[in-house]
């Protein structure tokens, strides 16, 4: 039985099952996040819109989640919950996060750690409440955690084995991470520097070096080797980035719609009044990191001291990749180009977990498919003086992190996307009526859009008869059982249909208030007064007050057969 529990497939299977159950529970409670639903609606459009096309995945978000959701969304006719309850999104994030748990486990087995300690560290990561939440909500955090855990593990192996297979796998992992979040480009740059420096400074003990065992080869030889290894590492992410940005530019005329597009971060920040920046933003970012991983500073110092004592270079990989990502998030906050969200610093939990795995003395030799010319044996690694005490202390730091994360997630200030979940816990009995209602309002978000979708479905409307912009209207399309009913911006005839809706068979136009992000809504841009008076193209059919948080009211206008004016 014990040997079965140690198998990687068992670790992955148990984690997947747990996260899938958590996701079903969360969505059953009505906890959805907008980015997840928007990605899922893009996947739905690829397959079931009026004019299905792969380009409908959009370019505001990186494509990994949406692409992985496509096979599951294809089952929607038989399993409506794939879109109606976001089960496709939940499945993707759950499986990727289970993959991150597996990579944590394999990092420990690579180091030959004893099973009780490895099980404890893996469980503390897997059961961290932020990890569980984002495993079960369909967001990009799960795929990103998996990719970064895989990349760091393979780089740590490469720094020991000098095996090109480990180097290639690390490069592929970073490329996968880029397809989940642009932050991976920072990890790619940090990893490239690490690979180049380590390869250039390695002493070649293999045959053909020509300088004797343990001596440095010629600078020219070392430079060529460093360049080769760096190219191998960067090639996958370079191809992924070039293809993605080129496709975005050719399709939309914008290299990065997520950054500069009308639906991108810059537009959202501008329409919402911006975010804090400068030193206050830096302080808030550091606080969020410490709330997620209060043991990070202590373990970082311990691991650095041990790395010097052991003459170990593999411990530098998590510092450069994870540290680089966290530094990038802090810098983004300082210049005011990002949002103050706890999830943006979730990699801190993975960082502190991997550091905890590097504290115990590694045991045994690291197996490699094809060791390079300069593998680094670890048979002479210095042992810890008090391994049990050190191990228990490391586990306590991780446990404290799980507790502080749980507490932080109940705070609107530090966890604006997660704090509402406390209303579904025993903590609700201690809340005053106003606070409890505020949290329940957040949990009711998207219920209005669901009711509106059901209302339109009940009218049995023909294809292309409801026009809307997906800035705020994407949940209506997603929750509808007939997505082909809607004319959306990804349709090739959207602009012409918007200009003369009656001539193109449109019966209804869905409008939102022309304030905040609604000012950039395509319907409001074309008909600036439609919210107030129908702009001469429609008569008010239905007003839908929104009982969720952060979402606008809707007005449904019946298109006039003959526009006024």
Coordinates of C-alpha atoms in Angstrom, one line a residue:
X1 CA 0.0 0.0 0.0
X2 CA 2.8 2.4 0.9
X3 CA 4.5 1.9 -2.4
X4 CA 1.3 2.6 -4.3
X5 CA 0.9 6.0 -2.5
X6 CA 4.4 6.9 -3.6
X7 CA 3.7 6.5 -7.3
X8 CA 3.5 9.8 -9.3
X9 CA 0.2 8.6 -10.9
X10 CA -1.4 8.2 -7.5
X11 CA -0.2 11.6 -6.3
X12 CA -1.7 13.2 -9.5
X13 CA -4.9 11.2 -9.3
X14 CA -5.6 12.1 -5.7
X15 CA -4.9 15.7 -6.2
X16 CA -7.0 15.9 -9.4
X17 CA -10.0 14.2 -7.6
X18 CA -9.7 16.6 -4.7
X19 CA -9.5 19.7 -6.8
X20 CA -12.3 18.6 -9.1
X21 CA -14.5 18.1 -6.0
X22 CA -13.4 21.5 -4.7
X23 CA -14.3 23.1 -8.0
X24 CA -17.7 21.6 -8.2
X25 CA -18.4 22.8 -4.6
X26 CA -17.2 26.3 -5.4
X27 CA -19.3 26.6 -8.6
X28 CA -22.2 25.0 -6.9
X29 CA -22.0 27.9 -4.3
X30 CA -22.0 30.3 -7.2
X31 CA -18.4 31.4 -6.9
X32 CA -17.1 32.3 -10.3
X33 CA -14.4 34.6 -11.4
X34 CA -14.8 36.8 -14.5
X35 CA -11.6 36.1 -16.2
X36 CA -12.4 32.3 -16.0
X37 CA -15.8 32.8 -17.5
X38 CA -14.5 35.1 -20.2
X39 CA -12.0 32.5 -21.3
X40 CA -14.6 29.9 -21.3
X41 CA -17.0 32.0 -23.4
X42 CA -14.1 32.4 -25.9
X43 CA -13.8 28.6 -26.1
X44 CA -17.6 28.4 -26.6
X45 CA -17.4 30.9 -29.5
X46 CA -14.7 28.9 -31.2
X47 CA -17.1 26.0 -31.5
X48 CA -20.7 27.3 -31.2
X49 CA -20.9 30.9 -32.3
X50 CA -22.6 32.1 -35.5
X51 CA -19.3 31.9 -37.3
X52 CA -17.1 29.5 -35.4
X53 CA -13.3 30.1 -35.9
X54 CA -10.2 29.4 -34.0
X55 CA -9.4 33.1 -34.0
X56 CA -12.4 33.5 -31.6
X57 CA -10.1 32.4 -28.7
X58 CA -9.3 36.2 -28.6
X59 CA -6.0 37.8 -27.7
X60 CA -6.9 39.7 -24.5
X61 CA -6.0 36.5 -22.5
X62 CA -3.1 34.1 -23.1
X63 CA -4.5 31.1 -24.9
X64 CA -3.6 28.0 -22.8
X65 CA -6.7 27.7 -20.7
X66 CA -9.0 28.4 -23.7
X67 CA -7.3 25.9 -25.9
X68 CA -7.4 23.2 -23.2
X69 CA -11.1 23.9 -22.6
X70 CA -12.1 23.3 -26.3
X71 CA -12.4 19.4 -26.1
X72 CA -14.5 19.7 -23.0
X73 CA -16.7 22.5 -24.4
X74 CA -17.3 20.3 -27.4
X75 CA -19.2 18.0 -25.0
X76 CA -21.6 20.8 -24.1
X77 CA -24.6 19.4 -26.0
X78 CA -24.4 16.3 -23.9
X79 CA -23.1 17.8 -20.7
X80 CA -24.5 21.4 -20.5
X81 CA -22.6 22.0 -17.2
X82 CA -19.4 22.2 -19.2
X83 CA -20.3 25.8 -19.9
X84 CA -23.5 26.5 -17.9
X85 CA -21.6 25.7 -14.6
X86 CA -18.1 26.3 -16.0
X87 CA -17.2 22.6 -15.5
X88 CA -14.8 22.7 -18.5
X89 CA -12.8 25.6 -16.9
X90 CA -12.8 23.9 -13.5
X91 CA -11.5 20.6 -15.0
X92 CA -8.6 22.4 -16.8
X93 CA -7.4 24.3 -13.7
X94 CA -7.9 21.3 -11.5
X95 CA -5.8 19.0 -13.6
X96 CA -3.0 21.6 -14.1
X97 CA -2.9 22.4 -10.4
X98 CA -2.7 18.6 -9.7
X99 CA 0.3 18.7 -12.1
X100 CA 1.9 21.4 -10.0
X101 CA 1.4 19.2 -6.9
X102 CA 3.0 16.3 -8.8
X103 CA 6.0 18.5 -9.7
X104 CA 6.4 19.4 -6.0
X105 CA 6.4 15.7 -5.2
X106 CA 8.9 14.9 -7.9
X107 CA 11.2 17.7 -6.8
X108 CA 11.4 16.0 -3.5
X109 CA 12.0 12.5 -5.0
X110 CA 14.7 13.9 -7.2
X111 CA 16.5 15.0 -4.0
X112 CA 15.9 11.6 -2.3
X113 CA 13.9 13.1 0.6
X114 CA 12.4 10.8 3.2
X115 CA 8.8 10.0 2.5
X116 CA 7.2 11.5 5.7
X117 CA 8.8 14.9 5.2
X118 CA 8.0 14.9 1.5
X119 CA 4.3 13.9 2.1
X120 CA 4.0 16.7 4.7
X121 CA 5.5 19.4 2.4
X122 CA 3.4 18.2 -0.6
X123 CA 0.2 18.3 1.5
X124 CA 0.9 21.7 2.9
X125 CA 1.2 23.0 -0.7
X126 CA -1.7 21.1 -2.1
X127 CA -4.1 22.1 0.7
X128 CA -3.1 25.7 0.9
X129 CA -6.4 27.5 0.6
X130 CA -5.3 29.8 -2.2
X131 CA -4.0 26.9 -4.2
X132 CA -7.3 25.0 -3.7
X133 CA -9.4 28.1 -4.7
X134 CA -7.5 28.6 -7.9
X135 CA -7.5 24.9 -8.7
X136 CA -11.3 25.0 -8.6
X137 CA -12.2 28.2 -10.4
X138 CA -10.8 27.8 -13.9
X139 CA -8.3 30.6 -13.7
X140 CA -4.8 30.7 -15.3
X141 CA -3.0 30.3 -11.9
X142 CA -3.2 26.5 -12.0
X143 CA -1.5 26.2 -15.4
X144 CA 1.0 28.8 -14.5
X145 CA 1.9 27.1 -11.2
X146 CA 2.3 23.8 -13.0
X147 CA 4.6 25.3 -15.7
X148 CA 6.8 27.1 -13.2
X149 CA 7.1 24.1 -10.9
X150 CA 8.0 22.0 -13.8
X151 CA 10.5 24.5 -15.2
X152 CA 12.3 25.0 -11.8
X153 CA 12.4 21.3 -11.1
X154 CA 14.0 20.6 -14.5
X155 CA 16.4 23.4 -14.2
X156 CA 17.5 22.2 -10.8
X157 CA 18.0 18.8 -12.4
X158 CA 20.0 20.3 -15.3
X159 CA 22.3 22.1 -12.9
X160 CA 23.2 18.7 -11.5
X161 CA 23.0 16.3 -14.4
X162 CA 24.0 18.6 -17.3
X163 CA 21.5 16.5 -19.3
X164 CA 20.1 18.2 -22.4
X165 CA 16.8 16.5 -21.8
X166 CA 16.3 18.3 -18.5
X167 CA 17.3 21.6 -20.2
X168 CA 14.8 21.1 -23.1
X169 CA 12.0 20.2 -20.7
X170 CA 12.7 23.3 -18.7
X171 CA 12.5 25.4 -21.8
X172 CA 9.2 23.7 -22.9
X173 CA 7.8 24.3 -19.4
X174 CA 8.6 28.1 -19.6
X175 CA 7.0 28.2 -23.0
X176 CA 3.9 26.6 -21.5
X177 CA 4.0 29.1 -18.7
X178 CA 4.0 32.0 -21.2
X179 CA 0.9 30.6 -22.8
X180 CA -0.7 30.8 -19.4
X181 CA 0.7 34.1 -18.2
X182 CA 3.1 36.7 -19.6
X183 CA 5.0 36.6 -16.3
X184 CA 6.8 33.6 -17.7
X185 CA 8.9 35.8 -19.9
X186 CA 10.6 37.1 -16.8
X187 CA 11.2 33.5 -15.7
X188 CA 12.6 32.8 -19.2
X189 CA 15.0 35.7 -18.9
X190 CA 16.1 34.7 -15.4
X191 CA 16.5 31.1 -16.5
X192 CA 18.6 32.1 -19.5
X193 CA 21.0 34.1 -17.4
X194 CA 21.3 31.2 -15.0
X195 CA 21.9 28.6 -17.7
X196 CA 24.5 30.8 -19.4
X197 CA 26.5 31.7 -16.3
X198 CA 26.5 28.1 -14.9
X199 CA 27.4 26.6 -18.2
X200 CA 30.2 29.1 -18.8
X201 CA 31.8 28.6 -15.4
X202 CA 31.5 24.8 -15.2
X203 CA 34.7 22.8 -14.9
X204 CA 34.8 20.2 -17.6
X205 CA 35.7 16.7 -16.3
X206 CA 34.4 14.9 -19.3
X207 CA 36.5 13.5 -22.2
X208 CA 37.7 15.8 -24.9
X209 CA 38.0 18.9 -22.8
X210 CA 41.7 19.0 -23.4
X211 CA 42.5 20.8 -20.2
X212 CA 42.6 18.0 -17.6
X213 CA 40.1 16.8 -15.1
X214 CA 38.5 19.6 -13.0
X215 CA 40.1 22.4 -15.0
X216 CA 38.3 25.2 -16.9
X217 CA 38.2 24.7 -20.7
X218 CA 39.3 27.6 -22.9
X219 CA 37.0 30.7 -22.9
X220 CA 36.0 30.1 -26.5
X221 CA 34.9 26.6 -25.7
X222 CA 33.0 27.7 -22.6
X223 CA 31.3 30.5 -24.5
X224 CA 30.2 28.3 -27.3
X225 CA 28.8 25.8 -24.8
X226 CA 27.0 28.5 -22.9
X227 CA 25.4 30.0 -26.0
X228 CA 24.3 26.5 -27.1
X229 CA 22.7 25.7 -23.8
X230 CA 21.0 29.1 -23.6
X231 CA 19.6 28.7 -27.1
X232 CA 18.2 25.3 -26.3
X233 CA 16.5 26.7 -23.2
X234 CA 15.1 29.8 -24.9
X235 CA 14.0 28.2 -28.2
X236 CA 10.5 27.0 -27.1
X237 CA 9.4 30.2 -25.4
X238 CA 10.8 32.3 -28.2
X239 CA 8.8 30.4 -30.8
X240 CA 5.7 30.5 -28.6
X241 CA 6.0 34.3 -28.1
X242 CA 6.7 35.0 -31.7
X243 CA 3.8 33.0 -33.0
X244 CA 1.4 34.4 -30.4
X245 CA 2.4 38.1 -30.8
X246 CA 2.6 37.8 -34.6
X247 CA -0.9 36.2 -34.8
X248 CA -2.3 38.9 -32.5
X249 CA -0.8 41.6 -34.7
X250 CA -2.0 40.1 -37.9
X251 CA -5.5 39.6 -36.6
X252 CA -6.0 42.7 -34.4
X253 CA -3.3 45.1 -35.4
X254 CA -2.0 45.0 -31.8
X255 CA 1.0 43.0 -30.6
X256 CA -0.5 42.5 -27.1
X257 CA -4.2 43.1 -26.8
X258 CA -3.9 42.1 -23.1
X259 CA -1.7 45.2 -22.5
X260 CA -2.8 47.8 -25.1
X261 CA -6.1 46.6 -26.5
X262 CA -9.5 48.2 -25.8
X263 CA -10.3 45.2 -23.6
X264 CA -6.9 45.0 -22.0
X265 CA -5.4 45.9 -18.7
X266 CA -4.5 49.5 -19.6
X267 CA -8.0 50.2 -20.8
X268 CA -9.5 48.7 -17.7
X269 CA -7.2 50.6 -15.3
X270 CA -7.9 53.9 -17.2
X271 CA -11.7 53.4 -17.1
X272 CA -11.7 52.4 -13.4
X273 CA -9.7 55.4 -12.3
X274 CA -6.3 53.6 -12.1
X275 CA -4.6 51.8 -9.2
X276 CA -2.3 52.8 -6.5
X277 CA 1.4 53.1 -7.5
X278 CA 4.7 54.1 -6.0
X279 CA 5.8 53.1 -2.5
X280 CA 2.3 52.4 -1.2
X281 CA 1.9 49.8 -4.0
X282 CA 5.3 48.3 -3.2
X283 CA 4.3 48.1 0.5
X284 CA 1.0 46.4 -0.3
X285 CA 2.8 43.9 -2.7
X286 CA 5.3 42.9 0.0
X287 CA 2.5 42.5 2.5
X288 CA 0.7 40.2 0.2
X289 CA 3.8 38.1 -0.4
X290 CA 4.3 37.8 3.4
X291 CA 0.7 36.9 4.0
X292 CA 1.0 34.1 1.5
X293 CA 4.5 32.9 2.6
X294 CA 5.6 34.5 5.9
X295 CA 8.3 31.9 6.2
X296 CA 9.9 32.9 2.8
X297 CA 12.5 35.3 4.2
X298 CA 13.7 32.8 6.8
X299 CA 13.8 29.8 4.5
X300 CA 15.5 32.0 1.8
X301 CA 18.4 32.8 4.2
X302 CA 18.7 29.2 5.4
X303 CA 18.8 27.8 1.9
X304 CA 21.3 30.3 0.7
X305 CA 23.6 29.5 3.6
X306 CA 23.2 25.8 3.0
X307 CA 23.9 26.3 -0.7
X308 CA 27.2 28.0 0.1
X309 CA 28.1 25.3 2.6
X310 CA 27.2 22.5 0.2
X311 CA 28.6 24.3 -2.9
X312 CA 25.3 23.6 -4.5
X313 CA 24.2 25.6 -7.5
X314 CA 20.8 23.9 -8.1
X315 CA 19.2 26.0 -5.3
X316 CA 19.7 29.1 -7.3
X317 CA 16.9 28.1 -9.8
X318 CA 13.9 28.8 -7.5
X319 CA 15.5 32.1 -6.4
X320 CA 16.0 33.4 -9.9
X321 CA 12.7 32.2 -11.5
X322 CA 10.2 32.6 -8.6
X323 CA 12.0 35.6 -7.3
X324 CA 12.0 37.2 -10.7
X325 CA 8.3 36.7 -11.1
X326 CA 7.5 38.2 -7.7
X327 CA 9.9 41.1 -8.4
X328 CA 8.1 41.7 -11.7
X329 CA 4.7 41.8 -9.9
X330 CA 6.1 44.3 -7.3
X331 CA 7.5 46.5 -10.1
X332 CA 4.2 46.3 -12.0
X333 CA 2.4 47.5 -8.9
X334 CA 4.9 50.3 -8.3
X335 CA 4.4 51.8 -11.8
X336 CA 0.6 51.3 -11.6
X337 CA 0.2 48.8 -14.4
X338 CA -1.5 46.0 -12.5
X339 CA -4.3 45.4 -10.0
X340 CA -3.9 44.8 -6.3
X341 CA -4.9 41.1 -6.3
X342 CA -3.6 38.4 -3.9
X343 CA -3.6 35.8 -6.7
X344 CA -0.9 37.7 -8.6
X345 CA 1.6 36.7 -5.9
X346 CA 0.5 33.0 -5.6
X347 CA 3.8 31.8 -6.9
X348 CA 5.2 32.8 -3.4
X349 CA 3.5 29.7 -2.0
X350 CA 5.3 27.5 -4.6
X351 CA 8.5 29.4 -3.9
X352 CA 8.5 28.7 -0.2
X353 CA 7.5 25.1 -0.8
X354 CA 10.4 24.4 -3.1
X355 CA 12.8 26.1 -0.6
X356 CA 11.5 23.8 2.1
X357 CA 12.3 20.8 -0.2
X358 CA 15.9 22.0 -0.6
X359 CA 16.6 22.3 3.2
X360 CA 17.1 18.6 4.0
X361 CA 20.4 17.0 2.8
X362 CA 19.8 15.4 -0.6
X363 CA 20.4 11.6 -0.7
X364 CA 21.6 9.3 -3.5
X365 CA 22.6 10.2 -7.0
X366 CA 20.2 11.9 -9.4
X367 CA 19.3 9.6 -12.3
X368 CA 19.6 11.1 -15.8
X369 CA 18.7 9.9 -19.2
X370 CA 21.9 11.1 -20.7
X371 CA 24.3 13.0 -18.3
X372 CA 26.3 15.8 -19.9
X373 CA 30.0 16.1 -19.8
X374 CA 30.0 17.9 -16.4
X375 CA 27.4 16.3 -14.1
X376 CA 27.7 17.4 -10.5
X377 CA 27.7 14.4 -8.1
X378 CA 26.3 15.0 -4.6
X379 CA 27.9 12.2 -2.7
X380 CA 30.0 14.6 -0.7
X381 CA 27.2 16.9 0.4
X382 CA 27.5 18.1 4.0
X383 CA 24.8 16.8 6.2
X384 CA 22.6 19.0 8.5
X385 CA 23.6 19.0 12.2
X386 CA 20.0 18.5 13.4
X387 CA 18.0 17.3 10.5
X388 CA 14.8 16.5 12.5
X389 CA 14.7 19.9 14.2
X390 CA 15.4 21.7 10.9
X391 CA 12.7 19.6 9.1
X392 CA 10.1 20.3 11.8
X393 CA 10.9 24.0 11.7
X394 CA 10.5 24.1 7.9
X395 CA 7.2 22.4 8.1
X396 CA 6.0 24.8 10.8
X397 CA 6.9 27.8 8.6
X398 CA 4.8 26.3 5.8
X399 CA 1.9 25.6 8.2
X400 CA 2.0 29.2 9.5
X401 CA 1.8 30.3 5.9
X402 CA -1.3 28.3 5.3
X403 CA -2.9 29.9 8.4
X404 CA -1.9 33.4 7.4
X405 CA -3.2 32.8 3.9
X406 CA -6.5 31.7 5.3
X407 CA -6.8 34.8 7.5
X408 CA -5.8 37.1 4.6
X409 CA -8.4 35.6 2.3
X410 CA -11.2 36.9 4.7
X411 CA -9.9 40.5 4.2
X412 CA -11.5 42.7 1.6
X413 CA -8.3 44.9 1.6
X414 CA -5.9 42.1 0.9
X415 CA -8.1 39.6 -0.9
X416 CA -10.7 41.5 -2.9
X417 CA -11.5 38.5 -5.1
X418 CA -11.6 35.9 -2.4
X419 CA -12.9 37.5 0.8
X420 CA -16.6 36.8 0.0
X421 CA -16.1 33.1 0.5
X422 CA -16.0 33.7 4.3
X423 CA -19.8 34.2 4.1
X424 CA -20.1 30.4 3.3
X425 CA -18.1 29.4 6.4
X426 CA -18.8 29.4 10.2
X427 CA -17.2 32.9 10.3
X428 CA -20.5 34.2 8.9
X429 CA -22.1 34.0 12.3
X430 CA -19.6 36.6 13.6
X431 CA -20.2 39.1 10.9
X432 CA -22.5 42.1 11.2
X433 CA -25.4 42.3 8.8
X434 CA -23.8 44.8 6.5
X435 CA -20.5 42.9 6.1
X436 CA -22.4 39.6 5.5
X437 CA -24.6 41.1 2.9
X438 CA -21.6 42.7 1.1
X439 CA -20.0 39.3 0.9
X440 CA -23.2 37.6 -0.3
X441 CA -23.6 40.2 -3.0
X442 CA -20.2 39.2 -4.3
X443 CA -21.3 35.6 -4.3
X444 CA -24.4 36.5 -6.3
X445 CA -22.3 38.0 -9.1
X446 CA -23.3 36.5 -12.4
X447 CA -26.8 35.4 -11.3
X448 CA -28.4 38.3 -13.1
X449 CA -26.6 37.4 -16.3
X450 CA -27.7 33.8 -15.9
X451 CA -31.4 34.9 -15.5
X452 CA -31.1 37.2 -18.5
X453 CA -29.7 34.3 -20.6
X454 CA -32.6 32.1 -19.5
X455 CA -35.1 34.9 -20.4
X456 CA -33.7 35.2 -23.9
X457 CA -33.5 31.4 -24.4
X458 CA -37.2 31.1 -23.5
X459 CA -38.1 33.5 -26.4
X460 CA -36.8 30.9 -28.9
X461 CA -35.1 33.6 -30.9
X462 CA -33.5 32.9 -34.3
X463 CA -29.7 32.9 -34.9
X464 CA -28.1 36.4 -34.8
X465 CA -31.1 38.1 -33.3
X466 CA -29.4 39.6 -30.1
X467 CA -26.5 42.0 -30.4
X468 CA -24.2 42.8 -27.5
X469 CA -20.6 43.6 -26.7
X470 CA -18.8 41.0 -24.6
X471 CA -17.1 43.7 -22.3
X472 CA -19.9 42.9 -19.8
X473 CA -22.2 40.7 -21.8
X474 CA -20.0 37.6 -22.1
X475 CA -21.7 35.7 -19.2
X476 CA -25.0 36.1 -20.9
X477 CA -23.7 34.3 -24.0
X478 CA -21.9 31.7 -21.9
X479 CA -24.9 30.8 -19.8
X480 CA -27.2 30.7 -22.9
X481 CA -28.1 27.2 -24.3
X482 CA -28.1 28.9 -27.7
X483 CA -24.9 31.0 -28.1
X484 CA -25.6 31.3 -31.9
X485 CA -28.4 33.7 -31.0
X486 CA -25.9 36.4 -30.2
X487 CA -24.0 38.7 -32.5
X488 CA -20.7 39.4 -30.7
X489 CA -17.5 41.4 -31.6
X490 CA -15.6 38.3 -32.7
X491 CA -18.1 37.8 -35.5
X492 CA -16.7 39.0 -38.9
X493 CA -19.9 40.9 -39.6
X494 CA -20.2 42.6 -36.2
X495 CA -19.4 46.1 -37.3
X496 CA -21.8 46.1 -40.3
X497 CA -24.5 44.5 -38.2
X498 CA -24.0 47.1 -35.4
X499 CA -24.3 49.9 -38.0
X500 CA -27.6 48.7 -39.3
X501 CA -29.0 46.0 -36.9
X502 CA -32.5 45.9 -38.4
X503 CA -31.2 45.1 -41.9
X504 CA -29.2 42.1 -40.5
X505 CA -32.0 40.4 -38.6
X506 CA -31.2 41.7 -35.2
X507 CA -34.3 42.0 -32.9
X508 CA -32.7 43.1 -29.6
X509 CA -29.7 45.1 -28.5
X510 CA -28.3 44.6 -25.0
X511 CA -27.0 47.9 -23.6
X512 CA -25.0 48.8 -20.4
X513 CA -24.5 52.2 -18.8
X514 CA -21.9 54.4 -20.7
X515 CA -19.8 54.9 -17.6
X516 CA -16.5 53.3 -16.5
X517 CA -15.7 50.4 -18.7
X518 CA -19.1 50.7 -20.3
X519 CA -17.9 53.8 -22.1
X520 CA -15.7 51.5 -24.2
X521 CA -18.6 49.2 -25.0
X522 CA -19.0 48.9 -28.7
X523 CA -22.8 49.5 -28.6
X524 CA -22.2 52.7 -26.6
X525 CA -19.5 53.9 -28.9
X526 CA -21.8 53.5 -31.9
X527 CA -24.9 54.8 -30.2
X528 CA -23.8 57.1 -27.4
X529 CA -27.4 57.8 -26.2
X530 CA -28.8 54.2 -26.5
X531 CA -28.8 53.7 -22.7
X532 CA -30.9 56.8 -22.1
X533 CA -33.3 56.8 -25.0
X534 CA -32.6 54.0 -27.5
X535 CA -30.6 56.3 -29.8
X536 CA -33.4 56.1 -32.3
X537 CA -32.7 52.4 -33.2
X538 CA -34.5 50.7 -30.4
X539 CA -37.4 50.9 -27.9
X540 CA -36.9 49.8 -24.3
X541 CA -38.2 46.2 -23.8
X542 CA -36.7 45.3 -20.4
X543 CA -34.6 46.8 -17.6
X544 CA -32.5 44.4 -15.6
X545 CA -31.1 45.6 -12.3
X546 CA -27.9 43.7 -11.4
X547 CA -27.8 42.2 -7.9
X548 CA -24.2 41.2 -8.2
X549 CA -21.0 43.0 -7.3
X550 CA -19.1 45.1 -9.9
X551 CA -21.4 44.3 -12.7
X552 CA -23.7 46.9 -14.5
X553 CA -27.4 47.0 -14.9
X554 CA -28.7 46.0 -18.4
X555 CA -31.3 47.3 -20.7
X556 CA -32.7 45.3 -23.5
X557 CA -33.9 47.3 -26.5
X558 CA -36.2 46.0 -29.2
X559 CA -34.8 47.1 -32.6
X560 CA -37.1 49.4 -34.6
X561 CA -38.0 48.2 -38.0
X562 CA -37.4 51.8 -39.3
X563 CA -34.8 53.7 -37.3
X564 CA -35.7 57.3 -36.3
X565 CA -33.8 60.1 -37.9

